[in-house]
Coordinates of C-alpha atoms and ligand atoms in Angstrom, one line a residue:
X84 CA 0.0 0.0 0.0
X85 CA 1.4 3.4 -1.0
X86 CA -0.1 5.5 1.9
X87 CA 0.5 4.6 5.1
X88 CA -2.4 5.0 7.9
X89 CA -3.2 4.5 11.5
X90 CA -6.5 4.3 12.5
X91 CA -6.4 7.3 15.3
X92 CA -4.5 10.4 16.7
X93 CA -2.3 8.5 19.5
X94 CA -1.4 12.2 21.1
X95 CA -4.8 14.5 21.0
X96 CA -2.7 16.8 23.1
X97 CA -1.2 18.1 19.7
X98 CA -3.0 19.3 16.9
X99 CA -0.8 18.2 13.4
X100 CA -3.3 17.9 10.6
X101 CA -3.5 14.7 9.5
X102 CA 0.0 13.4 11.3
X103 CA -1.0 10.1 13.3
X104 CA 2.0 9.1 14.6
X105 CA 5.3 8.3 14.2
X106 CA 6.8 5.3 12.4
X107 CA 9.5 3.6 12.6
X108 CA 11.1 3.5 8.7
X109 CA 13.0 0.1 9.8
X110 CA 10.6 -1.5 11.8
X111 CA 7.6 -0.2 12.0
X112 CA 6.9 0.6 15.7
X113 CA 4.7 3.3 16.1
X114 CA 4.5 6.2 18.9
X115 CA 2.8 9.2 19.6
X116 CA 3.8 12.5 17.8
X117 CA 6.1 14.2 20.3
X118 CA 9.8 15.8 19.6
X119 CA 11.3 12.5 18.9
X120 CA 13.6 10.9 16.1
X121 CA 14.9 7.7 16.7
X122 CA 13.2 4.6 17.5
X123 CA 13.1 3.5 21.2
X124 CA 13.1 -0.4 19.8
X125 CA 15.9 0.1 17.0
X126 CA 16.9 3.1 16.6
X127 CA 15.7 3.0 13.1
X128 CA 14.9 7.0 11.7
X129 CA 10.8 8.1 12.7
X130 CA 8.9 9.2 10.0
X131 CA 5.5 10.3 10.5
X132 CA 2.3 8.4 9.2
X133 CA -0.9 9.7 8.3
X134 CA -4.3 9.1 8.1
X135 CA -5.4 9.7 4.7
X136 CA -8.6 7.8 4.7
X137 CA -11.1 10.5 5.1
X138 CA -10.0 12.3 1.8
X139 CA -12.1 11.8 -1.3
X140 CA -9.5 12.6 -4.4
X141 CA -11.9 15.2 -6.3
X142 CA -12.4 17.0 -3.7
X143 CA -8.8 17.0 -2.1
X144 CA -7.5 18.3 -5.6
X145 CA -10.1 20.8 -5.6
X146 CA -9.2 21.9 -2.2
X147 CA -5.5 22.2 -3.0
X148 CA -6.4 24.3 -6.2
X149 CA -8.1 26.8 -4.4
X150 CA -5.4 27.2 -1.9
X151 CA -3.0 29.6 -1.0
X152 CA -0.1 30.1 -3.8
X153 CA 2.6 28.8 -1.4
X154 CA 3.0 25.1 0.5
X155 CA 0.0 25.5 2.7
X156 CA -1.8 24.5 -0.7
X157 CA -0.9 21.1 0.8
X158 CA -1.4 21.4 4.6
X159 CA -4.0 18.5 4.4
X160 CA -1.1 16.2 3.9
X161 CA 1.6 17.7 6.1
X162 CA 2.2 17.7 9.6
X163 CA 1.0 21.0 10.7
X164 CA -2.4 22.4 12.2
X165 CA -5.2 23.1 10.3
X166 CA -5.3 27.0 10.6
X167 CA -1.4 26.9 9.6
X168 CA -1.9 29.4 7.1
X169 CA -3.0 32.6 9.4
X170 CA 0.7 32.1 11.8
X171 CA 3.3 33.9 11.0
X172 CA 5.5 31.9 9.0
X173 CA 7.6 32.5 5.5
X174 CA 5.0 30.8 3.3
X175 CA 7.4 29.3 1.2
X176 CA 7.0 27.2 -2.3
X177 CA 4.7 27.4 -5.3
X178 CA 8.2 28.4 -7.0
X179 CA 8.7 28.2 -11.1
X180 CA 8.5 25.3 -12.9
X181 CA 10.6 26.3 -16.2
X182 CA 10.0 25.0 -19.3
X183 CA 13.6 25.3 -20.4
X184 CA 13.4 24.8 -23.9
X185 CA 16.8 26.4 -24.7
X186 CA 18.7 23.8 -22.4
X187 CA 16.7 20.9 -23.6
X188 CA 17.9 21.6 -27.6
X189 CA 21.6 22.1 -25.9
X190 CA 21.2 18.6 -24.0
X191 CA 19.2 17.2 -26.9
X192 CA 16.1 16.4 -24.5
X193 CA 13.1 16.1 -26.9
X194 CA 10.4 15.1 -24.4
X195 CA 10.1 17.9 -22.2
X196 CA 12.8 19.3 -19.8
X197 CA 11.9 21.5 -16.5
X198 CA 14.0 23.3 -14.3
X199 CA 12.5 23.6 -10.6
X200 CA 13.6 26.3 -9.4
X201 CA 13.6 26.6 -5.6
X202 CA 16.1 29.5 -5.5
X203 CA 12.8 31.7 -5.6
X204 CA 12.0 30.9 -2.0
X205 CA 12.3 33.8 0.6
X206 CA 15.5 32.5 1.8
X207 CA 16.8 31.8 -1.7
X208 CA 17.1 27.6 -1.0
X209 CA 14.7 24.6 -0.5
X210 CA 15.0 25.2 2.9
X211 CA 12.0 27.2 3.8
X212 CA 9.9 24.4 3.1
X213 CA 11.4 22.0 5.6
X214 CA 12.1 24.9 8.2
X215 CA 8.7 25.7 7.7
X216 CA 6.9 22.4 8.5
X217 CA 10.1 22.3 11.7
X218 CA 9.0 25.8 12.7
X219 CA 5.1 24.3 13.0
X220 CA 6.0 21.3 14.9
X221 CA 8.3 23.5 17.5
X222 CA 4.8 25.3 18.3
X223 CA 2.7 22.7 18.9
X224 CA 5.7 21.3 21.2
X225 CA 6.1 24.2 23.0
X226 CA 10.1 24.9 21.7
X227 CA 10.8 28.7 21.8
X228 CA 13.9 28.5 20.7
X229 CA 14.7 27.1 16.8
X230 CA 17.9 25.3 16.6
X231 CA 20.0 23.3 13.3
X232 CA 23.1 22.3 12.0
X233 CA 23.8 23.7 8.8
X234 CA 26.0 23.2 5.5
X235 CA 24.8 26.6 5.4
X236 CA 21.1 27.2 4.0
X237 CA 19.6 25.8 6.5
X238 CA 21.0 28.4 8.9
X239 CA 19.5 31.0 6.9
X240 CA 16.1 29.9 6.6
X241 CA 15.8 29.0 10.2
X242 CA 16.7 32.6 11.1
X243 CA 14.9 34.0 8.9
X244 CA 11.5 31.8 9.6
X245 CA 12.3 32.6 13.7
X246 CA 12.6 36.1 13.1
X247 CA 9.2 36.1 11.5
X248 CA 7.2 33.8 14.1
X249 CA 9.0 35.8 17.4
X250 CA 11.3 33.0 18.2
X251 CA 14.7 32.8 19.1
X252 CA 17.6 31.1 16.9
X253 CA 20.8 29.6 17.4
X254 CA 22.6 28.0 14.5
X255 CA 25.9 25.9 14.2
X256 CA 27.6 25.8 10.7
X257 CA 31.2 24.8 10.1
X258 CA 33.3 27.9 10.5
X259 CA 34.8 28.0 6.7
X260 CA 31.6 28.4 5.1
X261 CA 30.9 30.5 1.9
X262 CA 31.0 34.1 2.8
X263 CA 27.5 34.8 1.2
X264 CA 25.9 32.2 3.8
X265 CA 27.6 33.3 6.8
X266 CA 26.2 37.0 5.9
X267 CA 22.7 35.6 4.8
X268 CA 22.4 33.8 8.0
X269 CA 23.6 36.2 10.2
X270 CA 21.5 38.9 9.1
X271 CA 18.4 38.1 10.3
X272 CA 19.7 38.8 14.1
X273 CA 19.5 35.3 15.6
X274 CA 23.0 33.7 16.8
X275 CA 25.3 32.0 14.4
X276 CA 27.7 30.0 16.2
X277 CA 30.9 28.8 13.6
X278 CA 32.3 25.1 14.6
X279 CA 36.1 24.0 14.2
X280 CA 35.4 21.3 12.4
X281 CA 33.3 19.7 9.0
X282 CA 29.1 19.2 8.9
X283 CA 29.4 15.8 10.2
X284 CA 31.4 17.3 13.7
X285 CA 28.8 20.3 13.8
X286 CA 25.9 17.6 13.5
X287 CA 27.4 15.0 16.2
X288 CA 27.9 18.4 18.7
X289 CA 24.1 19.0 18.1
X290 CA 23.1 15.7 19.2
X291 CA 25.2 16.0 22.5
X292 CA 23.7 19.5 23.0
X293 CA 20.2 17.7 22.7
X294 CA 21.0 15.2 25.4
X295 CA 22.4 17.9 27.4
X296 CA 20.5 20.7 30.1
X297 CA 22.2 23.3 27.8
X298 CA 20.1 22.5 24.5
X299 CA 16.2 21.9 26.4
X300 CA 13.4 23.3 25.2
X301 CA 15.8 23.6 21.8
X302 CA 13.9 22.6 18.3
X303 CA 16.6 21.4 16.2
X304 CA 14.9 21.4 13.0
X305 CA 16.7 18.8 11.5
X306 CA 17.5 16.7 14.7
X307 CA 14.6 16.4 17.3
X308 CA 11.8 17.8 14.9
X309 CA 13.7 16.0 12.0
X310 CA 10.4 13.9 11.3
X311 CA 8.2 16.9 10.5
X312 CA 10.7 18.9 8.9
X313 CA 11.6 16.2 6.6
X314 CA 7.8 16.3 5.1
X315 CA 8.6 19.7 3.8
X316 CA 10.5 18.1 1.1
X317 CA 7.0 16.0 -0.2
X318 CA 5.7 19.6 -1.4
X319 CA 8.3 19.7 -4.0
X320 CA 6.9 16.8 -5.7
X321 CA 3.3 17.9 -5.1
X322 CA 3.9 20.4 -6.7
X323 CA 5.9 19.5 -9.7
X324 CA 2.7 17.2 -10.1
X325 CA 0.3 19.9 -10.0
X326 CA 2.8 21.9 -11.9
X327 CA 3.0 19.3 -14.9
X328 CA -1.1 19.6 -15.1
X329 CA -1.3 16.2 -12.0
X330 CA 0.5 14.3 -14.0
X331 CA 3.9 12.8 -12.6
X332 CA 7.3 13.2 -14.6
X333 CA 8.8 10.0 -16.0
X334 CA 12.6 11.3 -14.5
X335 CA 13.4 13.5 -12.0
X336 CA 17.0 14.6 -11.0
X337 CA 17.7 15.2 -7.4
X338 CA 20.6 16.6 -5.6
X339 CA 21.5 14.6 -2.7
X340 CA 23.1 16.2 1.0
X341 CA 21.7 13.9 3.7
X342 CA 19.7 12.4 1.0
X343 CA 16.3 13.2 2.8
X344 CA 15.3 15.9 -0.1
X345 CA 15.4 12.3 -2.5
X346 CA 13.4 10.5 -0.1
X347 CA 10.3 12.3 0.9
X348 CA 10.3 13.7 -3.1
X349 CA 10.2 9.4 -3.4
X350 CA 7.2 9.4 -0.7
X351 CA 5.1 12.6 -1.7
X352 CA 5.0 11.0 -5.3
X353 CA 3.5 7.6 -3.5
X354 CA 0.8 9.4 -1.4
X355 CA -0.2 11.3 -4.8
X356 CA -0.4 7.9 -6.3
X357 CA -2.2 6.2 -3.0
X358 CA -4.5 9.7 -3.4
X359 CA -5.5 9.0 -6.5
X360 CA -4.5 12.6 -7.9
X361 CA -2.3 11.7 -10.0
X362 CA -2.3 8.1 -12.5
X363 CA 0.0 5.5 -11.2
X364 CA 2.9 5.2 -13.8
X365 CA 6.3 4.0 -13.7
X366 CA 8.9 7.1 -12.6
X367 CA 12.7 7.7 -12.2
X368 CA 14.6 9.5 -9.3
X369 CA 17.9 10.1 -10.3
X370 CA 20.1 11.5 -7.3
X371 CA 23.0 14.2 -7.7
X372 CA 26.5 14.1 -5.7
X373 CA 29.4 16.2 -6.7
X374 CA 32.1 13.8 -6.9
X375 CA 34.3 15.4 -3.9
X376 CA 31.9 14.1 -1.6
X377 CA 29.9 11.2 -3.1
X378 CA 29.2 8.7 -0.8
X379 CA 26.1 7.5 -2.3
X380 CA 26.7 7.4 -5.6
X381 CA 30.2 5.3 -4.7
X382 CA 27.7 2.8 -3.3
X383 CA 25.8 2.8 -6.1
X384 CA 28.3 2.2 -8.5
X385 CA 29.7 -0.1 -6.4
X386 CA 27.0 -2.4 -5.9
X387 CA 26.6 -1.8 -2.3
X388 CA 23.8 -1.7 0.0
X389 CA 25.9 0.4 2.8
X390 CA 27.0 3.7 2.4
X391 CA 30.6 4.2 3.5
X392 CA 31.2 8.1 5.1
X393 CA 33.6 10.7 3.1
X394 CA 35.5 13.8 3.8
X395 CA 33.7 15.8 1.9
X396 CA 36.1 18.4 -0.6
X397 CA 34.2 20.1 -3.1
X398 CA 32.8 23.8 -3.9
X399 CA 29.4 22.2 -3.3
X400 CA 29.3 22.6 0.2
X401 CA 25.6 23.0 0.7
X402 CA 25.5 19.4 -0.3
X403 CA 28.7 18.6 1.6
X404 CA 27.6 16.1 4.3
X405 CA 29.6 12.9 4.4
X406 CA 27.9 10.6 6.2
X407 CA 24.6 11.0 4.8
X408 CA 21.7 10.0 7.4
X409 CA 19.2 8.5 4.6
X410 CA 22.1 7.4 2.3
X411 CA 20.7 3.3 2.4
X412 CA 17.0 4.7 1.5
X413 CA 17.9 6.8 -1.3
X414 CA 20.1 3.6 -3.0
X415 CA 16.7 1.6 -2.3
X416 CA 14.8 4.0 -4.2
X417 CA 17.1 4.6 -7.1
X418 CA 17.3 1.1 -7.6
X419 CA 13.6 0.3 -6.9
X420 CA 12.6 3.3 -9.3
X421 CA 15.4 2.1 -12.2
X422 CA 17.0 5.8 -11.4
X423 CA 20.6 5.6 -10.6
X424 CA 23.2 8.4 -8.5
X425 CA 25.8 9.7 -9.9
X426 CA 28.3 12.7 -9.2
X427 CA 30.5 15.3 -11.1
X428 CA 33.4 17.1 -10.9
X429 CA 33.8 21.1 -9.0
X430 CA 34.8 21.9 -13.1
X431 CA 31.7 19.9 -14.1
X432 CA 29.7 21.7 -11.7
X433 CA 30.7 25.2 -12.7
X434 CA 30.2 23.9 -16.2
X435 CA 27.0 23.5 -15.4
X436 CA 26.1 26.7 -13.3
X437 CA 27.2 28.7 -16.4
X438 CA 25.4 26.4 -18.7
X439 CA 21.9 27.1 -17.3
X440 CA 22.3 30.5 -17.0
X441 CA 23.5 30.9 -20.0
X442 CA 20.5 29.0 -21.5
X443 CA 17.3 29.9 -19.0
X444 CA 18.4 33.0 -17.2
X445 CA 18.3 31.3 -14.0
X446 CA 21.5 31.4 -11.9
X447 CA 22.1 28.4 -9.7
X448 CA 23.7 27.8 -6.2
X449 CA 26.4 25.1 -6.8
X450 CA 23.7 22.2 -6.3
X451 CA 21.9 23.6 -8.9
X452 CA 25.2 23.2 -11.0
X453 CA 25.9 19.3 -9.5
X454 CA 22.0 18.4 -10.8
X455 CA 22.6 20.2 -14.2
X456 CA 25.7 18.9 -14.5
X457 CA 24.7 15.0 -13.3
X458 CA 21.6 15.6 -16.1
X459 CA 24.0 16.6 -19.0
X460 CA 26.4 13.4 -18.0
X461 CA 23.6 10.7 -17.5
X462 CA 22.2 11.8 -20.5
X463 CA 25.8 11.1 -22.3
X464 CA 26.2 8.0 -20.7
X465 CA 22.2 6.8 -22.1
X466 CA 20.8 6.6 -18.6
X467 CA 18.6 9.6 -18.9
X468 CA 16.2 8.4 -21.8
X469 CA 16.0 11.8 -23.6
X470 CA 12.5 11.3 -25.1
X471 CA 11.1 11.5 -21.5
X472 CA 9.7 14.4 -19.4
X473 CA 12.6 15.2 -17.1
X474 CA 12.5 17.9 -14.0
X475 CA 16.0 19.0 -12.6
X476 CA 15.6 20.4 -9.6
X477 CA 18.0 23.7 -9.0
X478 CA 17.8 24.2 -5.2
X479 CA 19.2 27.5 -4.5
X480 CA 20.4 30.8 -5.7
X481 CA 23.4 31.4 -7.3
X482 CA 24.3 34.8 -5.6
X483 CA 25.0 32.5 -2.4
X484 CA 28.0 31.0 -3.9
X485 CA 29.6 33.7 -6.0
X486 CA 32.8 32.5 -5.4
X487 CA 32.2 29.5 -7.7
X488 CA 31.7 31.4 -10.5
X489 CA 34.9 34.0 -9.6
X490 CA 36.8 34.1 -13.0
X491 CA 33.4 35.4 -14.8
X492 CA 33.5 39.0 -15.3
X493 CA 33.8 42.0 -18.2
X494 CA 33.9 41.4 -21.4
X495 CA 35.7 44.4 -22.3
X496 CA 36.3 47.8 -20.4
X497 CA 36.4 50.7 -23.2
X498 CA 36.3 54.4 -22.9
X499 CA 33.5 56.3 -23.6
X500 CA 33.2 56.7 -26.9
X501 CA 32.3 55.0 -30.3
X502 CA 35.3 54.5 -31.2
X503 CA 36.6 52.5 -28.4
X504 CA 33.3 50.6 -28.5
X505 CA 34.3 49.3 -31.7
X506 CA 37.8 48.4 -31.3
X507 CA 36.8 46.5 -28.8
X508 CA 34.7 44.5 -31.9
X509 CA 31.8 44.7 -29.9
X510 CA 30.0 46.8 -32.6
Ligands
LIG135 C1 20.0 21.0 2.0 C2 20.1 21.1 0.6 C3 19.7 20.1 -0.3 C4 19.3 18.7 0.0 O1 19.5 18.3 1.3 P1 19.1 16.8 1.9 O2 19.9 16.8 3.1 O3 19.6 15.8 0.9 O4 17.6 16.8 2.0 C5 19.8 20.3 -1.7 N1 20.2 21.5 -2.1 C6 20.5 22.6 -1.3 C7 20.8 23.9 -2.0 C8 20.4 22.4 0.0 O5 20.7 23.4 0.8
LIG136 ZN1 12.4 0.6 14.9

């Protein structure tokens, strides 16, 4: 069965929608919804299961059509309380999906190519939609203060989404980040605390601080609210469904950090399926890793069912985590789906960045480059079928990772006058 259901609320205390419970994603134990991530039999990752069984599918689609023009479109199939939409909160989502035409006849893709582009959220990244299902769940559990680890977006949109709801923030990033994302999180007045040390150090000190007197009462997005915040990542699939007229794409490229993006894109597409609103056809999910830190798609290649942790070393730090949490799940689904995972080169990546802007006008973070740049290579390689509608998800904006793109500049400098204009041979 595609959607999963339990008969009852097991926690009427909270009010999240149509959230039941939590799961466990290994083996199957359920408990009440509550601030927890890891399951008290196996430790297995909680993911949170619904009940669906009230919703008739004409009427759900109509509901969602004549929704707000942002993620709450979907709040009957998210974690958060059913008068969501009148809290203070970013309202992320219902970003472009782009026809992009131009890059298709560069790639040679003759069945439809679309560029998702997330970098139009109000933090510039993906982000706000998980932070914003996070920031939900922290209300209903009472958290005032909103808490992450961050390769760097994810500090930005949680300060951002706390300065809008009146809470406080406090944010750990590794210390060497891109300046752009130190300034972008920093702004927005919460605290921004640098670690010595890589994502995976900055994400083991979080769970200590969550064990610890020093971090209660903390909502750590993507630790101890990592359950509901994960579901933000289901909107992107709704609504590249929606997008595509309910109809599902036969490939989709995704980049991959911790890998959850890949897996909840997997699980939205399912509960459209189980919902009826869209018709059940086979799909692809293709994951993106940029080859200085490509744990997953080393696995894949290799065969493997475990995922062995890198240092991570490439200019694509927002997908720089090395030991990536949901690493096993997403090889499952690429294999189940007949995607695959595959990484490229920092040079590959710029490549890429450069390619789609020059193409579409839309200027990508450097996971925007790793997905255009895995799409151009699988399609190479005859993985991508090219006579298939394919959405490449470009996560964030390119003005957070100017650096990447450093050597692009004039063309020319003249003075003037006409006559320099045209010895330049610009005329
Ligand atoms: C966080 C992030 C992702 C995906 O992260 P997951 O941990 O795999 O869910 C993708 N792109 C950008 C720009 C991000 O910041
Ligand atoms: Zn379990």
């Amino acid at each position: 069965m595609a959607v999963q259901t339990v008969a009852s609320t097991s926690n009427p205390a909270v009010d999240l929608g149509p959230a039941a419970a939590l799961s466990c994603r290994e083996c199957g134990h359920r408990v009440p919804l509550g601030p927890v991530f890891a399951c008290e039999e196996c430790f297995g990752p909680l993911e949170i299961a619904y009940d669906f069984s009230a919703y008739d599918s004409e009427e759900l689609r109509r509901r969602i059509e004549a929704g707000p023009a942002n993620i709450w479109r979907y709040a009957p199939l998210l974690p958060v309380p059913s008068d969501v939409a009148g809290k203070p909160n970013l309202n992320p989502g219902w970003t472009e999906l782009v026809k992009a035409d131009n890059l298709a006849r560069e790639l040679g893709v003759t069945g439809g190519l679309y560029v998702k582009d997330d970098s139009g959220n109000p933090t510039h990244s993906f982000k706000d939609r998980v932070v914003a299902q996070a920031l939900e769940a922290a209300r209903a559990f009472g958290f005032t203060t909103l808490s992450c680890s961050s390769t760097g977006n994810l500090a930005g949109a949680v300060g951002a989404a706390a300065a809008r709801a009146g809470f406080r923030s406090c944010v750990f990033i590794p210390h060497d980040l891109e300046q752009g994302k130190v300034v972008m999180a920093a702004v927005y007045g919460g605290e921004l605390v640098g670690i010595e040390g890589n994502y995976d150090d900055v994400n083991r000190f979080c769970s200590e601080l969550i064990g610890d007197p020093a971090g209660e009462g903390w909502g750590f997005v993507n630790v101890n609210l990592r359950p509901y915040y994960a579901e933000g990542s289901k909107t992107l699939a709704y609504e590249i469904c929606e997008q595509l007229g309910w109809r599902l794409p036969d490939q989709i490229v995704v980049p991959i950090a911790s890998g959850s993006q890949l897996t909840k894109i997997d699980k939205g597409l399912q509960e459209l399926i189980g919902l009826g609103l869209v018709e059940d056809r086979p799909y692809k999910i293709f994951g993106a890793q940029a080859a200085g830190c490509s744990p997953v798609s080393t696995a894949y290649k290799a065969g493997h069912d475990v995922v062995r942790p890198q240092k991570p070393d490439t200019i694509a730090k927002s997908l720089a985590i090395g030991n990536p949490a949901d690493g096993p799940y997403v090889l499952d689904i690429a294999r189940r789906t007949g995607g695959a995972v595959e990484d490229v080169t920092d040079e590959e990546v710029v490549d890429a960045i450069k390619l789609l802007a020059r193409t579409e006008g839309i200027f990508a973070e450097t996971a925007g480059g790793v997905t255009v740049g895995v799409t151009r290579k699988l399609l190479k390689e005859g993985v991508l079928d090219p006579a298939k509608t394919t959405v490449v998800l470009n996560t964030g904006d390119g003005l957070k990772t100017l650096d990447a793109v450093a050597g692009t500049g004039l063309t020319a400098t003249i003075r003037p006058n006409l006559d320099s204009f045209r010895e330049a041979g610009l005329a």
